[in-house]
Coordinates of C-alpha atoms in Angstrom, one line a residue:
Chain A
M8 CA -100.2 46.0 40.2
R9 CA -103.4 47.3 41.7
I10 CA -106.7 46.5 39.6
E11 CA -109.8 48.2 40.6
A12 CA -113.0 46.7 39.2
I13 CA -115.5 49.6 37.5
D14 CA -118.2 47.1 36.4
A15 CA -118.3 43.5 35.1
L16 CA -116.6 44.5 31.8
R17 CA -114.4 47.6 33.0
H18 CA -111.0 47.5 35.1
R19 CA -109.0 50.2 36.1
I20 CA -105.1 50.4 36.9
P21 CA -105.1 53.7 38.7
R22 CA -102.3 56.1 37.8
D23 CA -99.1 55.3 39.3
E24 CA -97.0 58.3 39.5
A25 CA -93.9 56.5 40.9
R26 CA -94.0 54.3 37.5
G27 CA -94.2 57.9 35.7
M28 CA -97.9 57.0 34.8
R29 CA -99.3 60.2 33.3
T30 CA -103.4 58.3 33.7
D31 CA -105.0 55.1 34.4
V32 CA -105.1 52.1 32.4
I33 CA -108.9 51.1 31.8
V34 CA -109.0 47.4 30.5
Y35 CA -112.0 46.1 29.0
A36 CA -112.8 42.7 30.0
S37 CA -114.9 39.9 31.9
E38 CA -113.8 38.3 34.6
A39 CA -112.4 35.3 32.9
L40 CA -110.8 37.2 30.2
M41 CA -108.9 39.0 32.9
A42 CA -107.5 36.2 34.5
Q43 CA -106.0 35.3 31.1
I44 CA -104.9 38.9 30.6
R45 CA -103.3 38.5 33.7
K46 CA -100.7 36.1 32.7
D47 CA -98.5 38.0 30.2
L48 CA -97.5 41.5 30.3
S49 CA -99.7 43.0 28.2
L50 CA -100.9 45.3 31.6
E51 CA -97.9 46.1 32.1
Q52 CA -97.4 47.4 28.6
A53 CA -100.6 49.5 29.0
M54 CA -99.2 51.0 32.0
N55 CA -96.0 52.0 30.1
V56 CA -98.3 53.3 27.2
A57 CA -99.9 55.5 29.8
T58 CA -96.2 57.2 30.5
L59 CA -96.1 58.8 27.1
P60 CA -96.1 62.5 26.8
G61 CA -99.5 64.2 25.9
I62 CA -101.7 61.2 26.4
V63 CA -105.3 61.8 26.5
G64 CA -107.8 60.0 28.4
S65 CA -106.8 56.8 29.6
S66 CA -104.6 54.0 28.1
L67 CA -107.3 51.7 26.7
A68 CA -107.1 47.9 26.6
M69 CA -109.2 45.7 24.5
P70 CA -110.2 42.6 25.5
D71 CA -108.2 40.7 22.9
I72 CA -105.3 42.5 24.7
H73 CA -101.8 40.3 24.5
Q74 CA -98.2 41.0 25.2
G75 CA -96.9 42.6 22.0
Y76 CA -93.5 44.9 22.0
G77 CA -93.9 48.1 23.8
F78 CA -97.5 48.6 23.0
P79 CA -99.7 45.9 23.8
I80 CA -101.6 44.3 21.1
G81 CA -105.2 45.2 21.4
G82 CA -104.1 48.8 22.8
V83 CA -105.5 52.2 22.0
A84 CA -104.0 55.5 23.2
A85 CA -104.7 58.8 21.9
M86 CA -102.2 62.2 22.3
D87 CA -102.7 65.4 22.0
C88 CA -101.6 66.5 18.6
D89 CA -99.8 69.7 19.8
E90 CA -98.2 68.3 23.2
G91 CA -97.9 64.7 22.5
V92 CA -96.0 62.0 20.7
V93 CA -96.2 59.4 18.2
S94 CA -94.6 56.4 18.7
P95 CA -94.0 54.0 15.6
G96 CA -93.7 51.2 17.8
G97 CA -97.4 52.3 18.6
V98 CA -98.6 51.6 15.3
G99 CA -96.6 48.3 14.8
F100 CA -94.2 46.8 12.0
D101 CA -97.1 45.8 10.3
I102 CA -98.3 49.5 9.5
N103 CA -102.3 49.0 8.3
C104 CA -102.3 45.5 8.7
G105 CA -106.1 45.0 8.5
V106 CA -108.9 43.0 7.5
R107 CA -111.6 43.2 4.2
L108 CA -114.3 41.0 4.1
V109 CA -116.0 40.3 0.6
R110 CA -119.1 39.0 0.0
T111 CA -120.4 36.7 -3.0
T112 CA -123.7 35.9 -4.8
L113 CA -123.0 32.4 -3.5
E114 CA -124.3 30.2 -1.1
E115 CA -122.8 27.9 1.0
A116 CA -124.8 24.4 -0.6
A117 CA -123.2 25.4 -3.8
V118 CA -119.7 26.0 -2.9
R119 CA -119.1 23.4 -0.6
P120 CA -119.0 20.3 -3.1
R121 CA -115.9 22.2 -5.1
L122 CA -114.7 23.6 -1.6
R123 CA -111.2 21.8 -2.2
E124 CA -111.2 22.9 -5.8
L125 CA -111.7 26.5 -4.8
V126 CA -109.2 26.4 -2.1
E127 CA -106.6 24.7 -4.0
Q128 CA -107.4 27.7 -6.9
I129 CA -107.0 30.6 -4.5
F130 CA -103.7 29.2 -3.0
R131 CA -102.6 29.2 -6.9
D132 CA -103.5 32.5 -7.5
V133 CA -103.0 34.4 -4.2
P134 CA -99.7 33.9 -3.1
C135 CA -98.5 33.9 0.3
G136 CA -94.6 34.8 -0.4
V137 CA -93.1 33.6 2.2
G138 CA -90.4 32.1 -0.2
G139 CA -91.1 33.9 -3.2
S140 CA -92.6 37.3 -4.6
G141 CA -95.7 38.3 -6.0
F142 CA -97.0 38.6 -9.2
V143 CA -98.2 42.0 -9.7
K144 CA -95.8 43.7 -11.8
I145 CA -95.1 47.3 -11.4
G146 CA -92.1 49.3 -11.5
A147 CA -90.7 52.1 -9.1
R148 CA -92.5 55.0 -10.8
D149 CA -95.9 53.0 -10.1
L150 CA -94.9 52.5 -6.6
E151 CA -94.3 56.2 -6.2
R152 CA -98.2 56.6 -7.1
I153 CA -99.1 53.4 -4.8
L154 CA -97.6 55.2 -1.8
V155 CA -99.7 58.3 -2.3
E156 CA -102.9 56.9 -4.1
G157 CA -103.2 53.4 -2.5
A158 CA -106.1 51.1 -3.6
R159 CA -107.1 54.3 -5.8
W160 CA -104.2 53.3 -7.9
M161 CA -104.7 49.9 -8.2
V162 CA -108.4 50.0 -9.2
Q163 CA -107.7 52.7 -11.7
N164 CA -105.1 50.5 -13.3
G165 CA -107.1 47.2 -13.6
F166 CA -106.8 45.7 -9.9
G167 CA -110.4 46.1 -9.1
E168 CA -113.3 48.1 -9.0
Q169 CA -113.8 51.8 -8.0
R170 CA -116.4 50.8 -5.1
D171 CA -113.7 48.7 -3.7
A172 CA -111.7 51.7 -2.7
D173 CA -115.0 53.6 -2.0
F174 CA -115.6 51.2 0.8
S175 CA -112.6 51.1 2.5
E176 CA -111.5 53.1 5.2
A177 CA -110.2 56.6 4.8
G178 CA -111.4 55.5 1.0
G179 CA -108.4 53.2 0.8
A180 CA -105.7 56.3 0.9
L181 CA -104.3 58.1 3.6
E182 CA -103.5 61.9 2.8
G183 CA -100.7 63.0 4.3
A184 CA -98.5 60.4 2.4
D185 CA -95.2 61.3 1.4
P186 CA -93.1 59.1 -0.6
A187 CA -89.6 60.5 0.2
A188 CA -90.0 60.0 3.6
V189 CA -89.9 56.3 2.6
S190 CA -86.6 54.6 2.3
E191 CA -84.9 52.9 -0.8
R192 CA -84.8 49.9 1.7
A193 CA -88.4 49.7 2.4
R194 CA -89.3 50.3 -1.4
E195 CA -86.8 47.1 -2.1
R196 CA -88.6 45.0 0.5
G197 CA -92.3 46.0 -0.6
L198 CA -92.1 46.1 -4.5
P199 CA -91.6 42.2 -4.9
Q200 CA -94.0 41.6 -2.0
L201 CA -97.4 43.2 -3.4
G202 CA -100.4 40.9 -3.9
T203 CA -99.1 38.6 -1.2
L204 CA -100.5 37.6 2.2
G205 CA -97.7 36.9 4.4
S206 CA -97.1 34.6 6.8
G207 CA -98.0 34.6 11.0
N208 CA -101.6 35.4 11.5
H209 CA -102.6 36.4 8.3
F210 CA -104.7 34.4 6.3
L211 CA -107.4 34.2 3.4
E212 CA -110.6 32.6 4.8
V213 CA -113.3 31.5 2.3
Q214 CA -116.3 31.5 5.4
Y215 CA -120.2 31.2 5.2
V216 CA -122.9 33.5 7.3
E217 CA -123.9 31.2 10.2
E218 CA -126.3 33.4 12.4
V219 CA -127.4 37.0 11.8
H220 CA -127.8 38.9 14.7
D221 CA -129.1 42.3 13.5
E222 CA -131.1 41.9 10.4
T223 CA -131.0 45.8 9.7
A224 CA -127.3 46.2 9.8
A225 CA -126.8 42.8 8.1
R226 CA -129.3 44.0 5.3
A227 CA -127.2 47.2 4.7
Y228 CA -124.0 45.5 4.8
G229 CA -125.4 43.2 1.8
I230 CA -125.2 40.1 4.4
F231 CA -127.6 36.9 4.7
K232 CA -127.5 33.6 6.4
G233 CA -126.1 30.8 4.5
Q234 CA -124.2 33.5 2.0
V235 CA -120.3 32.8 1.6
V236 CA -118.0 35.3 2.1
V237 CA -114.3 36.0 2.1
L238 CA -112.0 37.3 4.8
I239 CA -108.5 38.5 4.0
H240 CA -106.1 39.7 6.5
S241 CA -102.9 41.2 5.4
G242 CA -100.8 44.3 5.8
S243 CA -98.0 46.4 4.5
R244 CA -95.5 43.2 4.0
G245 CA -91.7 44.3 3.9
L246 CA -92.3 47.5 3.1
G247 CA -94.4 48.8 6.4
H248 CA -91.8 46.6 8.5
Q249 CA -89.0 48.6 6.9
V250 CA -90.6 52.0 7.2
C251 CA -91.2 51.1 11.4
T252 CA -87.9 49.6 11.7
D253 CA -86.2 52.7 10.1
Y254 CA -88.4 55.0 12.4
V255 CA -87.8 53.2 15.8
S256 CA -84.1 53.5 15.0
V257 CA -84.6 57.6 14.1
M258 CA -87.0 58.0 17.3
N259 CA -84.4 56.2 19.5
Q260 CA -81.5 58.6 18.2
S261 CA -83.8 62.0 18.8
M262 CA -85.5 60.9 22.0
A263 CA -82.6 62.9 24.4
K264 CA -83.2 66.2 22.2
H265 CA -86.8 66.0 23.1
H266 CA -86.3 65.4 26.7
I267 CA -88.1 61.9 26.4
S268 CA -87.3 58.9 28.6
L269 CA -89.3 56.1 28.4
P270 CA -89.3 52.7 30.3
D271 CA -89.2 50.5 27.1
R272 CA -87.0 51.4 23.8
Q273 CA -89.0 49.7 21.8
L274 CA -92.0 52.9 22.8
A275 CA -89.3 55.0 20.7
C276 CA -91.2 58.3 19.8
G277 CA -91.0 61.5 18.7
P278 CA -93.5 64.6 19.6
I279 CA -95.9 64.6 16.9
R280 CA -94.9 68.3 16.1
S281 CA -91.3 67.7 15.8
E282 CA -89.4 66.7 12.2
E283 CA -89.2 63.2 13.3
G284 CA -92.7 63.1 14.2
E285 CA -93.9 64.4 11.0
R286 CA -91.7 62.5 8.8
Y287 CA -92.9 59.4 10.5
L288 CA -96.4 60.3 9.9
A289 CA -95.4 60.6 6.1
A290 CA -94.0 57.7 6.0
M291 CA -96.7 55.8 7.9
C292 CA -99.5 57.1 5.4
A293 CA -97.2 56.1 2.5
A294 CA -96.9 52.5 4.1
A295 CA -100.7 52.1 4.9
N296 CA -101.5 53.2 1.3
F297 CA -99.1 50.4 0.1
A298 CA -101.4 48.1 2.4
W299 CA -104.5 49.1 1.0
A300 CA -102.9 48.5 -2.6
N301 CA -101.8 45.1 -1.2
R302 CA -105.5 44.1 -0.2
Q303 CA -106.7 45.0 -3.0
A304 CA -104.3 43.0 -5.4
I305 CA -105.5 40.0 -3.4
L306 CA -109.1 40.6 -3.8
H307 CA -108.2 40.9 -7.6
F308 CA -107.1 37.9 -7.7
L309 CA -109.6 36.3 -5.6
R310 CA -112.1 37.5 -7.9
G311 CA -110.0 35.4 -10.7
A312 CA -110.1 32.2 -8.7
F313 CA -114.0 32.3 -8.0
Q314 CA -114.5 33.1 -11.7
R315 CA -112.5 30.1 -12.7
I316 CA -114.2 27.9 -10.5
F317 CA -117.8 29.0 -10.6
G318 CA -117.7 31.3 -13.6
G319 CA -120.1 34.8 -14.3
A320 CA -122.4 33.2 -11.4
A321 CA -120.2 34.3 -8.8
R322 CA -119.9 38.3 -7.9
L323 CA -117.5 39.3 -5.4
D324 CA -118.3 42.7 -3.5
L325 CA -116.1 44.4 -1.0
V326 CA -118.3 44.8 2.0
Y327 CA -115.5 47.1 4.1
D328 CA -111.8 47.0 4.5
V329 CA -110.6 48.2 8.2
C330 CA -107.3 49.0 9.7
H331 CA -105.8 47.1 12.6
N332 CA -102.3 48.9 13.4
I333 CA -102.4 52.7 12.4
A334 CA -102.4 56.3 13.8
K335 CA -104.8 59.1 12.8
R336 CA -106.0 62.3 13.4
E337 CA -109.5 62.4 14.9
R338 CA -111.5 64.8 16.6
Y339 CA -113.6 63.9 19.7
E340 CA -115.2 65.3 22.7
V341 CA -112.7 64.9 25.8
E342 CA -113.9 66.4 29.2
G343 CA -116.7 68.5 27.6
R344 CA -113.8 69.8 24.9
R345 CA -113.8 69.3 21.5
R346 CA -109.8 68.1 20.6
E347 CA -108.1 66.9 17.7
V348 CA -106.3 63.7 19.3
L349 CA -103.8 61.4 17.1
V350 CA -105.4 57.9 18.1
H351 CA -103.0 55.0 18.3
R352 CA -104.6 51.8 17.1
K353 CA -102.2 49.1 17.8
G354 CA -104.1 45.7 17.1
A355 CA -107.6 47.7 17.5
T356 CA -110.5 48.3 15.0
R357 CA -111.6 51.6 14.5
A358 CA -115.7 51.6 14.8
F359 CA -117.7 54.5 14.2
P360 CA -121.1 54.7 15.2
A361 CA -124.3 55.3 12.8
G362 CA -124.4 58.9 11.8
H363 CA -120.5 59.3 11.4
R364 CA -119.5 61.1 8.3
E365 CA -116.5 59.0 7.4
I366 CA -118.9 56.2 6.6
P367 CA -120.1 55.2 3.8
A368 CA -123.6 56.4 2.6
D369 CA -125.1 52.9 2.2
Y370 CA -124.2 52.3 5.8
R371 CA -124.5 55.4 7.4
A372 CA -127.9 54.2 9.1
V373 CA -126.5 51.4 11.0
G374 CA -122.5 52.0 11.8
Q375 CA -119.2 51.4 10.5
P376 CA -118.9 47.5 9.6
V377 CA -116.4 46.2 12.1
F378 CA -114.7 42.3 11.1
I379 CA -113.1 40.2 13.8
P380 CA -111.2 37.5 13.2
G381 CA -111.2 34.3 15.6
S382 CA -109.1 31.5 15.0
M383 CA -109.2 29.2 11.6
G384 CA -111.1 26.4 13.6
T385 CA -113.8 28.8 15.1
A386 CA -115.6 31.8 13.9
S387 CA -115.3 35.0 12.8
W388 CA -117.6 38.5 13.6
V389 CA -119.3 41.0 11.6
L390 CA -120.1 43.9 14.0
A391 CA -121.0 47.5 13.9
G392 CA -119.7 50.6 15.4
A393 CA -121.6 52.0 18.3
E394 CA -122.0 55.3 20.2
G395 CA -120.2 54.0 23.2
A396 CA -116.7 53.5 21.2
M397 CA -117.1 57.5 20.7
R398 CA -117.6 58.4 24.3
E399 CA -115.1 56.1 26.0
T400 CA -113.3 54.5 23.3
F401 CA -111.6 56.9 21.0
G402 CA -113.9 55.3 18.2
S403 CA -111.9 51.8 18.7
V404 CA -112.8 48.3 19.6
C405 CA -111.0 45.2 19.8
H406 CA -109.5 43.5 16.5
G407 CA -109.1 39.5 17.3
A408 CA -109.5 37.0 19.7
G409 CA -106.0 37.4 21.0
R410 CA -103.3 34.8 21.7
L411 CA -103.7 32.7 24.5
L412 CA -100.5 30.2 23.6
S413 CA -97.0 31.2 22.3
R414 CA -96.0 29.7 19.4
T415 CA -94.0 27.6 20.3
A416 CA -96.0 26.1 23.2
A417 CA -98.4 25.5 20.3
R418 CA -96.4 23.7 18.1
K419 CA -95.4 21.3 21.1
G420 CA -96.4 17.8 21.0
R421 CA -98.8 18.6 17.9
N422 CA -98.6 16.9 13.9
A423 CA -99.5 19.6 11.3
R424 CA -101.0 16.4 8.9
E425 CA -102.8 15.2 12.3
E426 CA -104.8 18.4 13.2
R427 CA -105.1 19.4 9.3
D428 CA -107.2 16.1 9.2
K429 CA -108.8 17.1 12.2
L430 CA -110.0 20.6 10.7
E431 CA -111.3 18.9 7.6
E432 CA -113.5 16.2 9.8
R433 CA -114.8 19.8 11.2
G434 CA -115.5 20.8 7.6
I435 CA -112.4 23.3 7.2
L436 CA -109.9 22.6 4.4
V437 CA -106.1 24.5 5.2
R438 CA -103.8 25.0 2.7
S439 CA -100.6 26.4 4.1
E440 CA -97.1 27.6 2.2
T441 CA -95.3 26.5 5.4
R442 CA -95.6 23.2 8.2
D443 CA -95.2 25.3 11.1
G444 CA -98.1 28.3 9.6
I445 CA -100.9 25.8 10.6
L446 CA -99.5 24.5 14.1
E447 CA -99.1 27.9 15.4
E448 CA -102.3 29.4 14.4
L449 CA -104.5 26.3 15.7
P450 CA -107.5 27.3 17.3
E451 CA -106.4 26.1 21.2
A452 CA -103.9 28.9 20.6
Y453 CA -106.3 32.1 20.8
K454 CA -108.7 32.9 23.2
N455 CA -112.6 32.3 22.9
V456 CA -113.5 35.3 20.1
D457 CA -117.2 34.8 21.1
E458 CA -116.3 35.8 24.9
V459 CA -114.4 38.9 23.6
I460 CA -117.1 39.8 21.4
E461 CA -119.7 39.6 24.2
V462 CA -117.3 42.5 26.1
V463 CA -117.6 44.7 23.3
H464 CA -121.0 44.2 22.5
N465 CA -122.3 44.8 26.2
A466 CA -119.9 47.3 27.2
G467 CA -122.0 49.6 23.9
L468 CA -118.6 50.0 21.7
A469 CA -120.2 47.8 18.7
R470 CA -123.1 45.7 18.4
K471 CA -123.3 42.0 16.9
V472 CA -124.3 41.5 13.1
A473 CA -123.3 38.5 12.2
R474 CA -121.2 35.4 13.1
L475 CA -119.2 33.6 10.6
R476 CA -117.5 30.0 9.9
P477 CA -114.9 29.0 8.3
M478 CA -114.8 26.5 5.2
G479 CA -111.6 26.8 3.8
V480 CA -108.4 28.6 5.1
I481 CA -105.1 29.6 3.2
K482 CA -101.8 30.4 5.6
G483 CA -98.4 31.4 4.7
Chain B
M7 CA -74.6 25.6 14.3
G8 CA -75.0 23.3 17.0
P9 CA -77.7 23.2 19.7
R10 CA -75.5 25.2 22.4
D11 CA -75.3 28.0 19.5
F12 CA -78.9 29.2 20.5
E13 CA -82.1 28.4 21.5
V14 CA -85.8 29.2 21.1
L15 CA -87.5 32.0 23.3
E16 CA -91.6 31.8 23.5
H17 CA -93.5 34.8 23.6
P18 CA -97.2 34.9 23.4
A19 CA -97.6 36.4 20.1
D20 CA -94.2 36.2 18.5
I21 CA -90.9 34.6 19.0
G22 CA -87.6 35.1 20.5
F23 CA -84.2 33.6 20.7
R24 CA -81.3 33.2 23.1
A25 CA -77.9 32.7 21.5
F26 CA -74.6 31.9 23.1
G27 CA -70.6 33.0 22.1
G28 CA -67.5 32.6 23.4
T29 CA -66.5 36.6 22.0
L30 CA -69.0 39.3 21.3
P31 CA -68.1 38.9 17.9
E32 CA -69.0 35.1 17.8
L33 CA -72.3 36.1 19.5
F34 CA -73.5 39.1 16.7
A35 CA -72.7 36.0 14.1
R36 CA -74.4 33.4 16.2
S37 CA -77.5 35.7 17.0
A38 CA -77.9 36.1 12.8
L39 CA -77.8 32.4 12.3
A40 CA -80.3 31.9 15.0
M41 CA -82.8 34.8 13.3
L42 CA -82.0 33.3 9.9
S43 CA -83.0 29.6 11.3
I44 CA -86.1 31.2 12.4
A45 CA -87.0 32.6 9.0
A46 CA -85.5 29.5 7.2
D47 CA -82.6 26.9 6.9
P48 CA -79.1 28.5 6.5
A49 CA -78.0 25.5 6.3
A50 CA -79.5 25.1 3.2
A51 CA -77.3 28.2 1.7
L52 CA -74.4 27.5 0.0
P53 CA -71.5 29.8 0.5
K54 CA -70.9 30.8 -3.1
Q55 CA -70.7 34.5 -2.7
E56 CA -69.3 36.7 0.1
Y57 CA -71.3 39.8 0.6
P58 CA -70.0 42.5 3.1
L59 CA -72.1 44.1 5.5
A60 CA -71.1 47.0 8.0
V61 CA -73.1 48.4 10.8
E62 CA -73.0 51.7 12.9
S63 CA -75.0 52.1 16.0
G64 CA -75.4 54.1 19.5
D65 CA -74.7 51.6 21.6
R66 CA -73.7 47.6 22.1
E67 CA -77.8 46.8 22.6
S68 CA -78.8 49.7 19.7
L69 CA -75.8 47.6 17.3
L70 CA -77.1 44.2 17.8
V71 CA -80.5 45.0 16.7
D72 CA -79.2 47.1 14.1
W73 CA -77.4 44.5 12.4
L74 CA -80.1 41.9 12.6
N75 CA -82.2 44.4 11.0
E76 CA -79.0 44.9 8.2
V77 CA -79.3 40.9 7.8
L78 CA -83.0 40.9 7.7
Y79 CA -83.0 43.8 4.9
W80 CA -80.6 41.3 3.0
F81 CA -82.8 38.6 3.8
D82 CA -85.9 40.2 2.5
G83 CA -84.8 43.1 0.2
K84 CA -82.0 42.0 -1.4
R85 CA -82.9 38.2 -1.3
I86 CA -79.7 36.6 0.2
T87 CA -79.9 33.9 2.3
F88 CA -76.7 33.2 4.4
R89 CA -75.0 30.3 5.5
D90 CA -72.6 31.7 8.1
F91 CA -70.9 35.0 9.1
R92 CA -67.7 36.0 9.3
V93 CA -66.9 39.4 11.7
T94 CA -63.7 41.1 10.8
Q95 CA -64.2 44.3 12.9
F96 CA -66.1 44.6 16.2
R97 CA -66.4 47.6 18.8
D98 CA -69.2 48.3 20.4
T99 CA -70.8 51.0 18.2
A100 CA -69.9 49.2 15.1
I101 CA -69.4 45.7 13.4
E102 CA -68.1 44.8 10.1
A103 CA -68.2 41.3 8.7
V104 CA -68.6 39.2 5.5
G105 CA -71.7 37.2 4.9
M106 CA -71.3 33.9 3.0
G107 CA -74.3 32.9 1.1
E108 CA -76.1 33.1 -2.3
P109 CA -79.3 34.4 -3.8
R110 CA -82.3 32.7 -2.5
D111 CA -84.1 30.2 -4.4
P112 CA -87.6 29.6 -3.5
L113 CA -87.1 25.8 -5.1
R114 CA -83.5 25.0 -3.0
H115 CA -84.2 27.4 0.1
R116 CA -87.5 26.3 2.2
A117 CA -89.0 29.3 4.0
R118 CA -90.5 28.9 7.7
L119 CA -91.5 32.3 8.7
I120 CA -91.9 35.6 7.6
V121 CA -89.7 37.7 10.3
K122 CA -91.0 41.3 10.3
A123 CA -88.5 42.9 12.2
V124 CA -86.2 42.8 15.6
T125 CA -87.6 44.6 18.6
Y126 CA -85.8 45.8 21.4
H127 CA -88.4 44.2 23.7
Q128 CA -86.5 42.5 26.5
L129 CA -83.3 43.0 24.9
K130 CA -80.2 41.6 26.7
I131 CA -76.4 41.7 26.2
E132 CA -75.1 39.6 29.2
R133 CA -72.1 37.6 30.7
R134 CA -72.5 34.4 32.0
G135 CA -70.2 32.2 33.5
G136 CA -67.7 32.6 30.6
L137 CA -70.1 33.0 27.7
W138 CA -71.5 35.9 26.1
V139 CA -75.4 35.7 26.1
A140 CA -77.9 37.7 24.2
E141 CA -81.7 37.5 24.2
V142 CA -84.0 38.8 21.2
Y143 CA -87.7 38.8 20.3
L144 CA -88.3 38.8 17.0
D145 CA -91.6 40.3 15.4
I146 CA -93.3 37.6 13.2

């Protein structure tokens, strides 16, 4: 594999026709991150993405890139809406896995003395759903509406405030959802799981704002130093997983018909303008809406938990909610021409700059908020989308720190209780439904989030607004 | 379920397994148990009921993925946990089996991890030294 350094932050893997690549791969990374990235198959996977029919621009790799299935995690690929393909694996099994940041009216000093109580309360009120189901009791008819209306249905039915939906990407509901494209199996898996966090890297974290880097943006987002905030990371649960499973199978069966051959079956795709492609996108939108409804239910239960501990003194407002796994139709200037493309973001975040009309009016002067969770022992970041993302990365940046160790390697030689005590000594309380939940997500398992942020900040894709430190972690 | 029936494989973000079987039907049954061992503990499930499972697919590899996705749907969607499987019919494009298990009870059946889906990533089914071997990666 030939890798050329473009500058200190950008690397190119030139198009290799022998491998069927239709375009280059561009990797955003420092030299140090590049050395880590080269240890797994993620760059091979980014090269495979470059073989997909109709890819526009380059196959992009963010600094948090790591090996996934088919697509790498931390990958961005834009497809021509007329001649390109859509790949369910390019969105991922957890459709609209995403994060929302909630700001509170409380400061760290007020929360610290009651932190254990708060964490226990949240753990009771916000189920992880690893072994059991959630607390949202809805019927099949309600689910039908949720698949179309997403977070909007939730706020209209007592699970939040109108502002919550307004301050979510796409207003908390994507247009184009068709519940008929979602299988009975997907509904069956999803229905009892609404309002649950899930396991793996999903979490709910009580954090405080450690430092503010951009006062103007922080003020616009309602964030200040010392403030307690909550970061929620979850997705579309079993409903989205089943939608992806169903359509990977549909695409695998129809690829021969569409004369598509691929280096990896997990990339299975179909033309955007085909029955299979259109149906998948209609189902994907429905699953994305379910994910927004899920995060909305979690926010509702979180408000209840804060209320029980701090009473009326605690007010919780949503700063914003962004997707990590999604395919969206957006318009960009490509080689001097305005084009509509389908942007696949697989472990990547939309990062629209100041002035973009899809950003809520309150934030339009500073750019879209972007949240980058680090690991549970380190830090998370609030960024603001910048112009560079529009020019170079189809309005996208990274989504996390990126894994360094496998789950098995992270567990090896470690004891969950000891690790929990170590985190507690550093002022971080962890509550997990499963033993492995803690061990597999330890800080040592992840790259340094600050290094990842430096790259996107210095490359002009997004700018630093604030650094957040964890206080309490709830995990599946 | 002995230690030689399957082993866990590493993946940077997720997890996989390598299962072994004397025959393809045994390999498929052990692959399902390997996946359920990652999600929970099959040994904690009592074989109270028999559930018929049947899957058809285009080829042997996709049959394995579709079979495991079927078992996962029963586990995550129908909330049935299995202790063992008896394969009654098998060819490269179709499998029929009986799953022995019971409805999931959060108090008795401790869950380990939520398995989201079964992937085609580096999927392998091959014969090695008289044994059938399958390698499968799961999305966690």
